[in-house]
XYZ file of N, CA and C in Angstrom:
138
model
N 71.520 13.474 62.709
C 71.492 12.517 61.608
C 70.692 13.075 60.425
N 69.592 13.793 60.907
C 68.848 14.609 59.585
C 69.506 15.488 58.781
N 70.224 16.273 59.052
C 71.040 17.444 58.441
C 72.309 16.771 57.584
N 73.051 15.525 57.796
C 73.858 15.099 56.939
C 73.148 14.679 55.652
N 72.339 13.898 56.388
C 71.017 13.453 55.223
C 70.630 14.176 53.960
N 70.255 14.972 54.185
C 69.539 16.467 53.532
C 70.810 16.829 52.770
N 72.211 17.267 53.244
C 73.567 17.733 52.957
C 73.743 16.490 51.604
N 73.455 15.244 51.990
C 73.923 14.405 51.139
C 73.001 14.303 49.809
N 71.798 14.263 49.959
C 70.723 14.246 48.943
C 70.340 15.905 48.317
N 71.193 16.937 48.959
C 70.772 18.609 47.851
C 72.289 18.183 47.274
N 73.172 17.401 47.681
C 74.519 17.266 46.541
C 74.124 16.663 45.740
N 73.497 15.047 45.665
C 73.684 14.371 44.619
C 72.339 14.982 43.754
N 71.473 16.024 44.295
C 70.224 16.845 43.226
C 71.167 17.783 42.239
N 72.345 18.556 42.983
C 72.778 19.028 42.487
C 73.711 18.555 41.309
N 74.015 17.472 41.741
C 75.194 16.764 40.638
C 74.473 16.360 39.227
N 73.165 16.027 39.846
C 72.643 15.897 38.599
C 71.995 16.699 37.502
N 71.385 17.608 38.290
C 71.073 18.934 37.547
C 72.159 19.428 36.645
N 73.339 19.618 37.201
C 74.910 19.852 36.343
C 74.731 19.080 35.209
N 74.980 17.811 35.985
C 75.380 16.933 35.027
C 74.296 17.000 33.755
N 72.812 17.040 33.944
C 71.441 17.629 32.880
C 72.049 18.813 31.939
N 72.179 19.437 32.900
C 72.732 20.548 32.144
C 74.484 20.613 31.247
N 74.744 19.873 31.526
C 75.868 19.485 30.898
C 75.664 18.285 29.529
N 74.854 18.199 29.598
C 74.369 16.901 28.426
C 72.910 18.127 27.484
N 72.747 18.984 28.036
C 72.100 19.455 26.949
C 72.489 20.402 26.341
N 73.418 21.105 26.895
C 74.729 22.334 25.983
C 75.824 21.133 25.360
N 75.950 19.860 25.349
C 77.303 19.254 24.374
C 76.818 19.198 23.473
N 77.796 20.034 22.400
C 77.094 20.118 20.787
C 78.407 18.578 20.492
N 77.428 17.660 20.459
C 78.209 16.083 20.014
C 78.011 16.300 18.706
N 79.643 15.742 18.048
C 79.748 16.192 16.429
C 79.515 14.794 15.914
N 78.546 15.179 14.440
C 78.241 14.316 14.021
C 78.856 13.399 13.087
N 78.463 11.984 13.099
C 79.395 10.867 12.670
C 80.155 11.315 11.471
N 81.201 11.014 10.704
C 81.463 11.403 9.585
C 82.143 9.878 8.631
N 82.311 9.155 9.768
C 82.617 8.056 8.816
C 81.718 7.174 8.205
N 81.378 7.264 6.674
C 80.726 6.533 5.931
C 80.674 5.038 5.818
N 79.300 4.527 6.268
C 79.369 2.895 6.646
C 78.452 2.528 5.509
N 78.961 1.512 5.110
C 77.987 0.798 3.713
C 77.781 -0.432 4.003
N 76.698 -1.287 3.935
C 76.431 -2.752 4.477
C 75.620 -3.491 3.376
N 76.048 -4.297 2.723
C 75.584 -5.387 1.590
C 74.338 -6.128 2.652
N 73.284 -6.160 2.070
C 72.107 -6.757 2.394
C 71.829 -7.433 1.194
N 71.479 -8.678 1.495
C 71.340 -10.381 0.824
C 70.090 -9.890 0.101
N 69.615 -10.037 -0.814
C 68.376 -10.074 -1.517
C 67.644 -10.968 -0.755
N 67.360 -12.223 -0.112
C 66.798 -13.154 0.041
C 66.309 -12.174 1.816
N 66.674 -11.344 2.669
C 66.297 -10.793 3.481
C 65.406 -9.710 3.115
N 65.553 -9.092 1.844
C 64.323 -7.889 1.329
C 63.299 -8.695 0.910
N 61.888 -8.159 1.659
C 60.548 -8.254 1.273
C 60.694 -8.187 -0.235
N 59.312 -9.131 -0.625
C 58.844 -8.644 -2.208
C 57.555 -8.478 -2.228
C-alpha cells in the first residue's frame, strides 16, 4: 500500500512542477483592445 502511495504523490509533484514550469515560460500577449469608461464627476474626489 506504501509504494502506490509514494507512485501517486511523485506524479501529482511532478504534474505540478510542469505545470510551474509551464506558466512561467508562457509569453501571454498583451491586451490590445482599447477600453475607455466614462466616470460620473459626482464619484471623483475634490
Amino acid at each position: 500500500m506504501r509504494k502506490p502511495l509514494l507512485l501517486v504523490l511523485a506524479l501529482l509533484v511532478l504534474a505540478a512542477a510542469g505545470f510551474a514550469a509551464f506558466l512561467a515560460t508562457w509569453e501571454i500577449p498583451a491586451p490590445t483592445a482599447r477600453i475607455e469608461k466614462v466616470i460620473p464627476n459626482d464619484r471623483l474626489p475634490r
